Amino acid sequence: MSRIAVNLPGLTMKNPVMPASGCFAFGQEYGKLYDLNRLGAICVKAVTVEERRGNPTPRVAETPGGMLNAIGLQNPGLEHVLEHELPWLEKYDTPIVVNIAGYQVEDYMEVAKEISKVSNVNAIELNISCPNVKEGGITFGTDASTAAHLTEKVKTVSEVPVYVKLSPNVTDIVEIAKAVEQAGADGLSMINTLLGMRIDLKTGQPILANRTGGLSGAAIKPVAIRMIHDVSQQVDIPIIGMGGIYEVDDILEFMMAGASAVAVGTANFIDPFVCPTLIDQLEERMDELGIDKLSSIVGRSSLCNNL
Amino acid sequence: MSRIAVNLPGLTMKNPVMPASGCFAFGQEYGKLYDLNRLGAICVKAVTVEERRGNPTPRVAETPGGMLNAIGLQNPGLEHVLEHELPWLEKYDTPIVVNIAGYQVEDYMEVAKEISKVSNVNAIELNISCPNVKEGGITFGTDASTAAHLTEKVKTVSEVPVYVKLSPNVTDIVEIAKAVEQAGADGLSMINTLLGMRIDLKTGQPILANRTGGLSGAAIKPVAIRMIHDVSQQVDIPIIGMGGIYEVDDILEFMMAGASAVAVGTANFIDPFVCPTLIDQLEERMDELGIDKLSSIVGRSSLCNNL
Amino acid sequence: MKMENMTITAQTEVAPKIYRIVLNGPLARELRDPGQFVNIRVGTGIDPTLRRPISICDVDLENEELTMIYRQEGKGTKLLSEKLVGDEINILGPLGQGFPVEVAKKNSTCVLIGGGVGIPPLYYLAKKLVATGANVITILGFRTEKDIFLEEEFNELGQVIVTTEDGSKGMKGYVTDALKSLTSYDVYYTCGPKPMLRAVEITAQSPGYISLEERMGCGVGACLACVCDLTKPNEETGKGYAKICSDGPVFLAGEVIL
Amino acid sequence: MKMENMTITAQTEVAPKIYRIVLNGPLARELRDPGQFVNIRVGTGIDPTLRRPISICDVDLENEELTMIYRQEGKGTKLLSEKLVGDEINILGPLGQGFPVEVAKKNSTCVLIGGGVGIPPLYYLAKKLVATGANVITILGFRTEKDIFLEEEFNELGQVIVTTEDGSKGMKGYVTDALKSLTSYDVYYTCGPKPMLRAVEITAQSPGYISLEERMGCGVGACLACVCDLTKPNEETGKGYAKICSDGPVFLAGEVIL
Ligand SMILES: Cc1cc2nc3c(=O)[nH]c(=O)nc-3n(C[C@H](O)[C@H](O)[C@H](O)COP(=O)(O)OP(=O)(O)OC[C@H]3O[C@@H](n4cnc5c(N)ncnc54)[C@H](O)[C@@H]3O)c2cc1C
Ligand SMILES: Cc1cc2nc3c(=O)[nH]c(=O)nc-3n(C[C@H](O)[C@H](O)[C@H](O)COP(=O)(O)OP(=O)(O)OC[C@H]3O[C@@H](n4cnc5c(N)ncnc54)[C@H](O)[C@@H]3O)c2cc1C
Ligand SMILES: Cc1cc2nc3c(=O)[nH]c(=O)nc-3n(C[C@H](O)[C@H](O)[C@H](O)COP(=O)(O)O)c2cc1C
Ligand SMILES: Cc1cc2nc3c(=O)[nH]c(=O)nc-3n(C[C@H](O)[C@H](O)[C@H](O)COP(=O)(O)O)c2cc1C
Ligand code: FES
Ligand code: FES
């Protein structure tokens, strides 16, 4: 196994970097810019049973060191994804993670069941943390027992490993992480965006049509690191870490905090080549820091782990 | 009343700007740089019954667009503050807010009782949100009924209005805000810092000796705006807004979100003159935006309010 | 589409807060259509986070130069305006689908209607149209006389009608007032603020093309920040919306809901 | 203490990753003691957030120039090293309590012990001590030969002993090895990494002064980021701790717990 390869349930990754859900659509746009096989995995946009039109525009607003988005889970719906988006990805031999969302447990189950049957889908990411639609999962994400129940149900129908994407907008993320682990989650993705708002001084009104949105980007990195660190010490399932990864050092920081792989979101908007660029820089930086194998640094910040 | 004056319980402020607790000690350091009478009010460092030595160093770490701190409520204790710090501030006719903290309800009550008797103390800020000491209040800040109970108790002994400083590290800040309002709080201060962590890649260990710390600075501004916006629509008591104020526009954004006054923390470290500078810029910026009186924009983002 | 550090070869304030910037680099050769835009990284660190979309106003393929005209609006365009000749700046582009030139037949009459900083992309369009042998009439809307830019340049390409809201120069009123005065034309192309686009769409007597603006995340079609609704679902994809950054910014009038 | 935009009049790499920067401006006149530092704003926006504390290495009061020597360590010092002569940079300072020069009597012997980037503040100290008629012996510790800087400058002020960890130049070993070889001296002054300071404190045979480093927030004594414990509480204030930025960075050896 190469120095930068990592293995997670369902995901045999040649490197630890995947684009984050919602920041990479279904791969076609960035696929024009570089070979998607260079990625460790690909995580696609949230899929719901029916087509979703999302929120009115403006849907993004800039913030210091970050951005707010309130896309509202716009997606073409399960059928279209099955017929058009996933087949397009078949030409790549990079593992595919499909982010799924819904209004109610049954929705998640339906999408999970159908999506997980697709031959090139390697894992499902349960989005229980979208802050931008009332029924978009955030309620699943802020209550441990609801989150656990959903996980359990989805596990009964999914043919591939299930990662649960946690919301940072909670008092005790460890509690929720433990609950979904017990409910059978194969891994965790964290973190989704922090709820935020920006106001346009000229109008006095929020910039986003949806008023609030999800904060992503460099600004949230220390919150992500803290949550991953805390959770990784209390659960045994692997974590896909995300939230403000821009530089190669960030990848290492997330892994030392306890992530087994990472996802890059907002940074793609700054530099569309950021994923392959960071992957290319990884080994040199490991050499500088005297890191032999990437897998050996996972959770290093918690002394006892994996050393 | 001047265009930029604001009135809050106990605080007749010539302008809406005060330094945030913990970023200005007891005023003596910045008092060497400019006349503290230029400030709308002064909020001093957390005071506890006994002297507190705080956490080991390093106590600060930089983050993208912000910083972490884990000072740990270091302060010379109630007696020393009563004898040395508050008397020094007597020469100013700027309202003083004293931030207080404790291990248990009785501690808060003792400090509140003594501090509120001091003639130049105009309000108390109940710190139920310090993330940096286990017993430093964060437990009071993450549970609505505990927070309400504490507020109620402190109100029985305080001779000045009581502002409760809320923690952003919660699932539902509105619930806590409403609970402390009902318990008799005269106002709210929000937000305190977000829990975060940074890891030193060379050691693999957290940079802060305390491991985690509180995230402040520009990075957290959209989170603060969102919380103030949400809370201000559900409570009738005024809010002192803070979290990432660096520029004059930020003051206006916080007030439009629902704050009646603002506090500036981290920005003092970048520019020690930031408070008087922003105060000086305020009227010109109001002119540009066609804002007549500052008090008229409070909560403008919520259409119905105060227009 | 490319990402490239281009070199600033000129930067001048052509009207109050309106800047003309010229960038040099091989990326310029990638331009396909007038109306395409670039996404500019105005800083180097984490702030500002997002790129700024600015339309391409003119191109010199031989010398590999792109010209843009932009208004200093907020933080990002202020930073851009402070850059100096010789500085490098990271450009992503050309992006989007521009104005179709081929729809204009030889000797046909094209009306170009621009408002404020919606005017720049029409300039390269006008040049291309003139090159195909079409007649170009340009209506340029400004608030007041001192805001006027590009008038002379358009003058060399055909008839120009300037409107100002306060009547300080040209026709007093809006671009649509000028448009009403024109009797026969074959196609129109417009870019400007949304209320203007709506008014133009209603007023115009011919088919036309409309260039839209929206706040963007990625600029390449991946984040769905910049969608607008289609009047009827796309036949091919079945989708009821379009992405302004990659399906647009130019749409056939009537194709999208303004 | 002042906050001022100073102009860079020189910036050179004096050893690998070690830069010497000279800043011009009236603030330079405020310097009181060797060992004081400035807090440098290396960026202009929100990132990096914090200022960088750097010791003053030398001052030219007449020409209003401050010299600093710093190592390019992380993001902030990298940005600093990329600044050019003529650029302005925002400086807060001078800060803190420096080395007491008055304790050194005429003809007394002072040993200055510096390790790596702890060396720079000792240079202006050496000049001041020599000016008062004291004899200065300087021990400079480096990792290896190519890291050496300021050796010649110190040579002009008295005896210099260079130590390198790998023995590539001067004495092989640590500054304390050199210190042990000195027999009689009246006072020492030291600045360097904490393990070195601890070793020096144990080894030294005279009273001495120690300059400390700590991660800082405000740099002016207001945030309590940079405290260290006092060996016994301050008699005046009753406080058991000191702030490195305002009570220090220089302390009497034994006064603080290292
Ligand atoms: C396809 C397209 C082409 C454009 N062409 C031009 C042009 O040729 N000349 C010109 O002057 N302007 C043009 N604009 C508008 C220009 O993008 C904005 O004025 C600019 O982004 C404002 O950035 P700022 O940092 O100055 O303002 P800020 O208010 O600081 O910007 C904050 C955020 O909001 C976004 N934003 C603010 N206003 C707009 C807007 N009107 N449209 C889209 N995003 C906005 C910014 O990109 C940024 O992400 C175009 C916009 C689009 C979408
Ligand atoms: C009083 C004092 C005087 C100093 N004098 C000098 C000097 O003359 N020459 C020199 O090369 N260095 C000196 N240092 C150390 C210098 O401040 C750090 O090397 C520098 O801050 C590192 O910043 P960075 O952005 O390159 O590193 P980063 O790692 O990016 O810095 C991140 C944060 O950590 C802080 N930090 C990192 N290392 C240190 C450190 N060793 N001490 C304090 N804060 C640190 C930074 O200030 C910043 O806030 C001094 C430090 C202090 C406290
Ligand atoms: C525009 C945008 C759209 C997003 N859409 C989704 C989504 O559909 N499903 C999801 O789980 N997360 C979504 N996210 C969250 C990201 O996957 C990621 O968790 C978050 O942005 C933090 O990472 P970053 O700071 O690298 O962007 C979205 C984020 C952005 C910025
Ligand atoms: C170094 C430091 C010390 C702080 N100490 C306190 C404190 O003692 N009590 C308190 O209520 N808040 C304290 N805070 C929080 C600030 O008062 C403020 O709520 C927070 O920093 C957000 O504002 P800012 O982004 O402007 O800094 C401290 C913040 C910092 C950075
Ligand atoms: S800006 Fe991302 S899809 Fe258009
Ligand atoms: S850095 Fe703030 S007290 Fe020393």
PDB file of C-alpha atoms in Angstrom, chain A residues 29-227:
ATOM      1  CA  GLU A  29     -17.654  20.134 -14.325  1.00  0.00           C
ATOM      2  CA  TYR A  30     -14.345  19.436 -12.614  1.00  0.00           C
ATOM      3  CA  GLY A  31     -13.948  16.347 -14.773  1.00  0.00           C
ATOM      4  CA  LYS A  32     -13.339  18.736 -17.662  1.00  0.00           C
ATOM      5  CA  LEU A  33     -10.409  20.246 -15.817  1.00  0.00           C
ATOM      6  CA  TYR A  34      -8.536  17.175 -14.625  1.00  0.00           C
ATOM      7  CA  ASP A  35      -8.692  13.422 -14.489  1.00  0.00           C
ATOM      8  CA  LEU A  36     -11.001  12.482 -11.636  1.00  0.00           C
ATOM      9  CA  ASN A  37      -9.042   9.282 -11.163  1.00  0.00           C
ATOM     10  CA  ARG A  38      -6.490  11.367  -9.341  1.00  0.00           C
ATOM     11  CA  LEU A  39      -8.937  11.783  -6.471  1.00  0.00           C
ATOM     12  CA  GLY A  40      -9.044   9.455  -3.482  1.00  0.00           C
ATOM     13  CA  ALA A  41     -12.820   9.306  -3.843  1.00  0.00           C
ATOM     14  CA  ILE A  42     -15.648  11.467  -5.128  1.00  0.00           C
ATOM     15  CA  CYS A  43     -18.499  12.602  -2.943  1.00  0.00           C
ATOM     16  CA  VAL A  44     -21.439  13.843  -4.973  1.00  0.00           C
ATOM     17  CA  LYS A  45     -24.217  16.320  -4.246  1.00  0.00           C
ATOM     18  CA  ALA A  46     -27.128  15.383  -1.978  1.00  0.00           C
ATOM     19  CA  VAL A  47     -29.729  13.248  -3.713  1.00  0.00           C
ATOM     20  CA  THR A  48     -33.389  13.176  -2.701  1.00  0.00           C
ATOM     21  CA  VAL A  49     -36.261  11.024  -3.920  1.00  0.00           C
ATOM     22  CA  GLU A  50     -37.847  13.764  -5.992  1.00  0.00           C
ATOM     23  CA  GLU A  51     -36.224  16.608  -7.863  1.00  0.00           C
ATOM     24  CA  ARG A  52     -35.630  19.580  -5.554  1.00  0.00           C
ATOM     25  CA  ARG A  53     -35.489  23.123  -6.821  1.00  0.00           C
ATOM     26  CA  GLY A  54     -33.743  24.490  -3.765  1.00  0.00           C
ATOM     27  CA  ASN A  55     -33.931  27.995  -2.366  1.00  0.00           C
ATOM     28  CA  PRO A  56     -34.379  31.297  -4.173  1.00  0.00           C
ATOM     29  CA  THR A  57     -31.251  33.273  -5.041  1.00  0.00           C
ATOM     30  CA  PRO A  58     -29.000  34.823  -3.787  1.00  0.00           C
ATOM     31  CA  ARG A  59     -27.797  31.522  -2.435  1.00  0.00           C
ATOM     32  CA  VAL A  60     -24.269  32.451  -1.439  1.00  0.00           C
ATOM     33  CA  ALA A  61     -22.715  35.276   0.541  1.00  0.00           C
ATOM     34  CA  GLU A  62     -19.118  35.879   1.368  1.00  0.00           C
ATOM     35  CA  THR A  63     -17.912  36.090   4.968  1.00  0.00           C
ATOM     36  CA  PRO A  64     -14.484  36.750   6.484  1.00  0.00           C
ATOM     37  CA  GLY A  65     -12.410  33.719   5.558  1.00  0.00           C
ATOM     38  CA  GLY A  66     -15.450  31.788   4.459  1.00  0.00           C
ATOM     39  CA  MET A  67     -18.831  31.805   2.790  1.00  0.00           C
ATOM     40  CA  LEU A  68     -22.449  31.096   3.485  1.00  0.00           C
ATOM     41  CA  ASN A  69     -24.529  28.920   1.211  1.00  0.00           C
ATOM     42  CA  ALA A  70     -28.209  28.197   1.150  1.00  0.00           C
ATOM     43  CA  ILE A  71     -28.515  26.064  -1.953  1.00  0.00           C
ATOM     44  CA  GLY A  72     -31.300  24.094  -0.326  1.00  0.00           C
ATOM     45  CA  LEU A  73     -30.411  20.627  -1.572  1.00  0.00           C
ATOM     46  CA  GLN A  74     -31.268  21.362  -5.176  1.00  0.00           C
ATOM     47  CA  ASN A  75     -30.813  18.161  -7.148  1.00  0.00           C
ATOM     48  CA  PRO A  76     -32.421  16.413 -10.102  1.00  0.00           C
ATOM     49  CA  GLY A  77     -33.882  13.616  -7.975  1.00  0.00           C
ATOM     50  CA  LEU A  78     -33.113   9.926  -7.553  1.00  0.00           C
ATOM     51  CA  GLU A  79     -34.270   8.735 -10.949  1.00  0.00           C
ATOM     52  CA  HIS A  80     -32.269  11.272 -12.880  1.00  0.00           C
ATOM     53  CA  VAL A  81     -29.173  10.584 -10.798  1.00  0.00           C
ATOM     54  CA  LEU A  82     -29.526   6.865 -11.413  1.00  0.00           C
ATOM     55  CA  GLU A  83     -30.022   7.347 -15.124  1.00  0.00           C
ATOM     56  CA  HIS A  84     -27.619  10.128 -15.932  1.00  0.00           C
ATOM     57  CA  GLU A  85     -25.214  11.156 -13.224  1.00  0.00           C
ATOM     58  CA  LEU A  86     -23.941   7.875 -11.833  1.00  0.00           C
ATOM     59  CA  PRO A  87     -23.502   6.191 -15.224  1.00  0.00           C
ATOM     60  CA  TRP A  88     -21.326   9.110 -16.318  1.00  0.00           C
ATOM     61  CA  LEU A  89     -19.028   8.365 -13.387  1.00  0.00           C
ATOM     62  CA  GLU A  90     -18.610   4.713 -14.397  1.00  0.00           C
ATOM     63  CA  LYS A  91     -15.561   5.480 -16.483  1.00  0.00           C
ATOM     64  CA  TYR A  92     -13.591   6.295 -13.342  1.00  0.00           C
ATOM     65  CA  ASP A  93     -12.155   3.751 -10.979  1.00  0.00           C
ATOM     66  CA  THR A  94     -12.344   6.142  -8.044  1.00  0.00           C
ATOM     67  CA  PRO A  95     -14.734   5.211  -5.243  1.00  0.00           C
ATOM     68  CA  ILE A  96     -18.007   7.123  -5.248  1.00  0.00           C
ATOM     69  CA  VAL A  97     -19.792   8.337  -2.127  1.00  0.00           C
ATOM     70  CA  VAL A  98     -23.372   9.488  -2.604  1.00  0.00           C
ATOM     71  CA  ASN A  99     -24.729  12.045  -0.177  1.00  0.00           C
ATOM     72  CA  ILE A 100     -28.431  11.478   0.445  1.00  0.00           C
ATOM     73  CA  ALA A 101     -31.121  13.580   2.083  1.00  0.00           C
ATOM     74  CA  GLY A 102     -34.828  13.519   2.707  1.00  0.00           C
ATOM     75  CA  TYR A 103     -37.869  14.846   4.507  1.00  0.00           C
ATOM     76  CA  GLN A 104     -38.541  11.724   6.483  1.00  0.00           C
ATOM     77  CA  VAL A 105     -37.035   8.373   7.300  1.00  0.00           C
ATOM     78  CA  GLU A 106     -38.783   6.661   4.409  1.00  0.00           C
ATOM     79  CA  ASP A 107     -37.266   9.112   1.919  1.00  0.00           C
ATOM     80  CA  TYR A 108     -33.768   8.372   3.111  1.00  0.00           C
ATOM     81  CA  MET A 109     -34.489   4.666   2.978  1.00  0.00           C
ATOM     82  CA  GLU A 110     -35.783   4.806  -0.546  1.00  0.00           C
ATOM     83  CA  VAL A 111     -32.794   6.727  -1.842  1.00  0.00           C
ATOM     84  CA  ALA A 112     -30.343   4.581   0.100  1.00  0.00           C
ATOM     85  CA  LYS A 113     -31.872   1.387  -1.160  1.00  0.00           C
ATOM     86  CA  GLU A 114     -31.785   2.358  -4.817  1.00  0.00           C
ATOM     87  CA  ILE A 115     -28.485   4.193  -4.802  1.00  0.00           C
ATOM     88  CA  SER A 116     -26.626   1.500  -2.914  1.00  0.00           C
ATOM     89  CA  LYS A 117     -27.536  -1.050  -5.569  1.00  0.00           C
ATOM     90  CA  VAL A 118     -25.642   0.859  -8.208  1.00  0.00           C
ATOM     91  CA  SER A 119     -22.417  -0.934  -9.003  1.00  0.00           C
ATOM     92  CA  ASN A 120     -20.143   2.106  -8.897  1.00  0.00           C
ATOM     93  CA  VAL A 121     -21.487   3.456  -5.609  1.00  0.00           C
ATOM     94  CA  ASN A 122     -19.150   2.507  -2.778  1.00  0.00           C
ATOM     95  CA  ALA A 123     -20.686   4.295   0.160  1.00  0.00           C
ATOM     96  CA  ILE A 124     -23.570   6.453   1.224  1.00  0.00           C
ATOM     97  CA  GLU A 125     -23.223   9.643   3.196  1.00  0.00           C
ATOM     98  CA  LEU A 126     -26.374  10.330   5.219  1.00  0.00           C
ATOM     99  CA  ASN A 127     -26.882  14.048   5.253  1.00  0.00           C
ATOM    100  CA  ILE A 128     -28.593  14.693   8.569  1.00  0.00           C
ATOM    101  CA  SER A 129     -27.162  18.142   8.846  1.00  0.00           C
ATOM    102  CA  CYS A 130     -28.199  20.393   5.999  1.00  0.00           C
ATOM    103  CA  PRO A 131     -29.002  23.678   7.696  1.00  0.00           C
ATOM    104  CA  ASN A 132     -30.698  25.135   4.653  1.00  0.00           C
ATOM    105  CA  VAL A 133     -34.001  23.381   4.382  1.00  0.00           C
ATOM    106  CA  LYS A 134     -36.376  22.959   7.251  1.00  0.00           C
ATOM    107  CA  GLU A 135     -36.964  19.356   6.426  1.00  0.00           C
ATOM    108  CA  GLY A 136     -33.498  18.796   5.086  1.00  0.00           C
ATOM    109  CA  GLY A 137     -32.201  16.701   7.828  1.00  0.00           C
ATOM    110  CA  ILE A 138     -31.052  19.237  10.384  1.00  0.00           C
ATOM    111  CA  THR A 139     -33.680  17.959  12.795  1.00  0.00           C
ATOM    112  CA  PHE A 140     -32.296  14.475  12.335  1.00  0.00           C
ATOM    113  CA  GLY A 141     -28.879  15.879  13.027  1.00  0.00           C
ATOM    114  CA  THR A 142     -29.536  17.685  16.274  1.00  0.00           C
ATOM    115  CA  ASP A 143     -31.128  14.907  18.251  1.00  0.00           C
ATOM    116  CA  ALA A 144     -29.192  11.768  19.089  1.00  0.00           C
ATOM    117  CA  SER A 145     -32.065   9.327  19.170  1.00  0.00           C
ATOM    118  CA  THR A 146     -33.623  10.590  15.945  1.00  0.00           C
ATOM    119  CA  ALA A 147     -30.223  10.378  14.280  1.00  0.00           C
ATOM    120  CA  ALA A 148     -29.717   6.864  15.578  1.00  0.00           C
ATOM    121  CA  HIS A 149     -33.136   5.739  14.431  1.00  0.00           C
ATOM    122  CA  LEU A 150     -32.547   7.059  10.933  1.00  0.00           C
ATOM    123  CA  THR A 151     -29.143   5.408  10.756  1.00  0.00           C
ATOM    124  CA  GLU A 152     -30.541   2.093  11.854  1.00  0.00           C
ATOM    125  CA  LYS A 153     -33.264   2.223   9.248  1.00  0.00           C
ATOM    126  CA  VAL A 154     -30.974   3.181   6.433  1.00  0.00           C
ATOM    127  CA  LYS A 155     -28.566   0.437   7.423  1.00  0.00           C
ATOM    128  CA  THR A 156     -31.324  -2.122   6.949  1.00  0.00           C
ATOM    129  CA  VAL A 157     -31.648  -1.234   3.275  1.00  0.00           C
ATOM    130  CA  SER A 158     -28.204  -0.084   2.217  1.00  0.00           C
ATOM    131  CA  GLU A 159     -25.951  -2.506   0.411  1.00  0.00           C
ATOM    132  CA  VAL A 160     -22.902  -0.317   0.946  1.00  0.00           C
ATOM    133  CA  PRO A 161     -21.329   1.190   4.052  1.00  0.00           C
ATOM    134  CA  VAL A 162     -23.142   4.188   5.513  1.00  0.00           C
ATOM    135  CA  TYR A 163     -21.336   7.319   6.708  1.00  0.00           C
ATOM    136  CA  VAL A 164     -23.387   9.739   8.772  1.00  0.00           C
ATOM    137  CA  LYS A 165     -22.659  13.399   8.171  1.00  0.00           C
ATOM    138  CA  LEU A 166     -22.898  15.257  11.448  1.00  0.00           C
ATOM    139  CA  SER A 167     -24.067  18.786  12.098  1.00  0.00           C
ATOM    140  CA  PRO A 168     -21.762  21.049  14.113  1.00  0.00           C
ATOM    141  CA  ASN A 169     -24.732  23.119  15.285  1.00  0.00           C
ATOM    142  CA  VAL A 170     -25.199  21.082  18.438  1.00  0.00           C
ATOM    143  CA  THR A 171     -24.282  21.273  22.087  1.00  0.00           C
ATOM    144  CA  ASP A 172     -22.800  17.799  22.241  1.00  0.00           C
ATOM    145  CA  ILE A 173     -21.623  16.263  18.992  1.00  0.00           C
ATOM    146  CA  VAL A 174     -19.995  13.349  20.783  1.00  0.00           C
ATOM    147  CA  GLU A 175     -23.356  12.183  22.041  1.00  0.00           C
ATOM    148  CA  ILE A 176     -24.774  12.128  18.529  1.00  0.00           C
ATOM    149  CA  ALA A 177     -21.684  10.437  17.124  1.00  0.00           C
ATOM    150  CA  LYS A 178     -21.887   7.685  19.706  1.00  0.00           C
ATOM    151  CA  ALA A 179     -25.582   7.195  19.069  1.00  0.00           C
ATOM    152  CA  VAL A 180     -25.177   6.744  15.318  1.00  0.00           C
ATOM    153  CA  GLU A 181     -22.188   4.472  15.838  1.00  0.00           C
ATOM    154  CA  GLN A 182     -24.294   2.262  18.054  1.00  0.00           C
ATOM    155  CA  ALA A 183     -27.038   2.351  15.457  1.00  0.00           C
ATOM    156  CA  GLY A 184     -24.631   0.782  13.002  1.00  0.00           C
ATOM    157  CA  ALA A 185     -23.003   3.629  11.110  1.00  0.00           C
ATOM    158  CA  ASP A 186     -19.863   2.499   9.321  1.00  0.00           C
ATOM    159  CA  GLY A 187     -18.255   5.907   9.517  1.00  0.00           C
ATOM    160  CA  LEU A 188     -18.824   9.586  10.177  1.00  0.00           C
ATOM    161  CA  SER A 189     -18.433  12.668   8.017  1.00  0.00           C
ATOM    162  CA  MET A 190     -17.830  15.885   9.835  1.00  0.00           C
ATOM    163  CA  ILE A 191     -18.434  18.655   9.799  1.00  0.00           C
ATOM    164  CA  ASN A 192     -21.271  20.115   7.810  1.00  0.00           C
ATOM    165  CA  THR A 193     -21.652  23.891   7.824  1.00  0.00           C
ATOM    166  CA  LEU A 194     -22.243  26.185  10.796  1.00  0.00           C
ATOM    167  CA  LEU A 195     -25.426  28.226  10.690  1.00  0.00           C
ATOM    168  CA  GLY A 196     -24.691  31.829   9.851  1.00  0.00           C
ATOM    169  CA  MET A 197     -26.072  35.053   8.423  1.00  0.00           C
ATOM    170  CA  ARG A 198     -24.844  38.173   6.654  1.00  0.00           C
ATOM    171  CA  ILE A 199     -26.790  41.388   6.340  1.00  0.00           C
ATOM    172  CA  ASP A 200     -26.624  43.796   3.416  1.00  0.00           C
ATOM    173  CA  LEU A 201     -26.163  47.229   4.952  1.00  0.00           C
ATOM    174  CA  LYS A 202     -27.831  48.962   2.039  1.00  0.00           C
ATOM    175  CA  THR A 203     -31.099  47.077   2.384  1.00  0.00           C
ATOM    176  CA  GLY A 204     -30.859  46.131   6.040  1.00  0.00           C
ATOM    177  CA  GLN A 205     -31.895  42.641   4.975  1.00  0.00           C
ATOM    178  CA  PRO A 206     -30.044  39.337   4.980  1.00  0.00           C
ATOM    179  CA  ILE A 207     -28.006  38.839   1.795  1.00  0.00           C
ATOM    180  CA  LEU A 208     -29.294  35.304   1.348  1.00  0.00           C
ATOM    181  CA  ALA A 209     -32.855  34.943   0.144  1.00  0.00           C
ATOM    182  CA  ASN A 210     -33.146  32.101   2.648  1.00  0.00           C
ATOM    183  CA  ARG A 211     -31.932  34.577   5.333  1.00  0.00           C
ATOM    184  CA  THR A 212     -29.598  32.079   7.037  1.00  0.00           C
ATOM    185  CA  GLY A 213     -27.073  29.804   5.395  1.00  0.00           C
ATOM    186  CA  GLY A 214     -24.308  27.360   6.142  1.00  0.00           C
ATOM    187  CA  LEU A 215     -20.849  28.711   6.911  1.00  0.00           C
ATOM    188  CA  SER A 216     -17.960  26.872   5.276  1.00  0.00           C
ATOM    189  CA  GLY A 217     -14.359  27.611   4.467  1.00  0.00           C
ATOM    190  CA  ALA A 218     -11.160  28.339   6.377  1.00  0.00           C
ATOM    191  CA  ALA A 219     -13.040  30.188   9.115  1.00  0.00           C
ATOM    192  CA  ILE A 220     -14.584  26.984  10.483  1.00  0.00           C
ATOM    193  CA  LYS A 221     -11.462  24.850  10.489  1.00  0.00           C
ATOM    194  CA  PRO A 222     -10.703  25.075  14.226  1.00  0.00           C
ATOM    195  CA  VAL A 223     -14.298  24.086  15.032  1.00  0.00           C
ATOM    196  CA  ALA A 224     -14.009  21.068  12.751  1.00  0.00           C
ATOM    197  CA  ILE A 225     -10.668  20.042  14.235  1.00  0.00           C
ATOM    198  CA  ARG A 226     -12.059  20.277  17.750  1.00  0.00           C
ATOM    199  CA  MET A 227     -15.137  18.205  16.952  1.00  0.00           C
TER     200      MET A 227
END
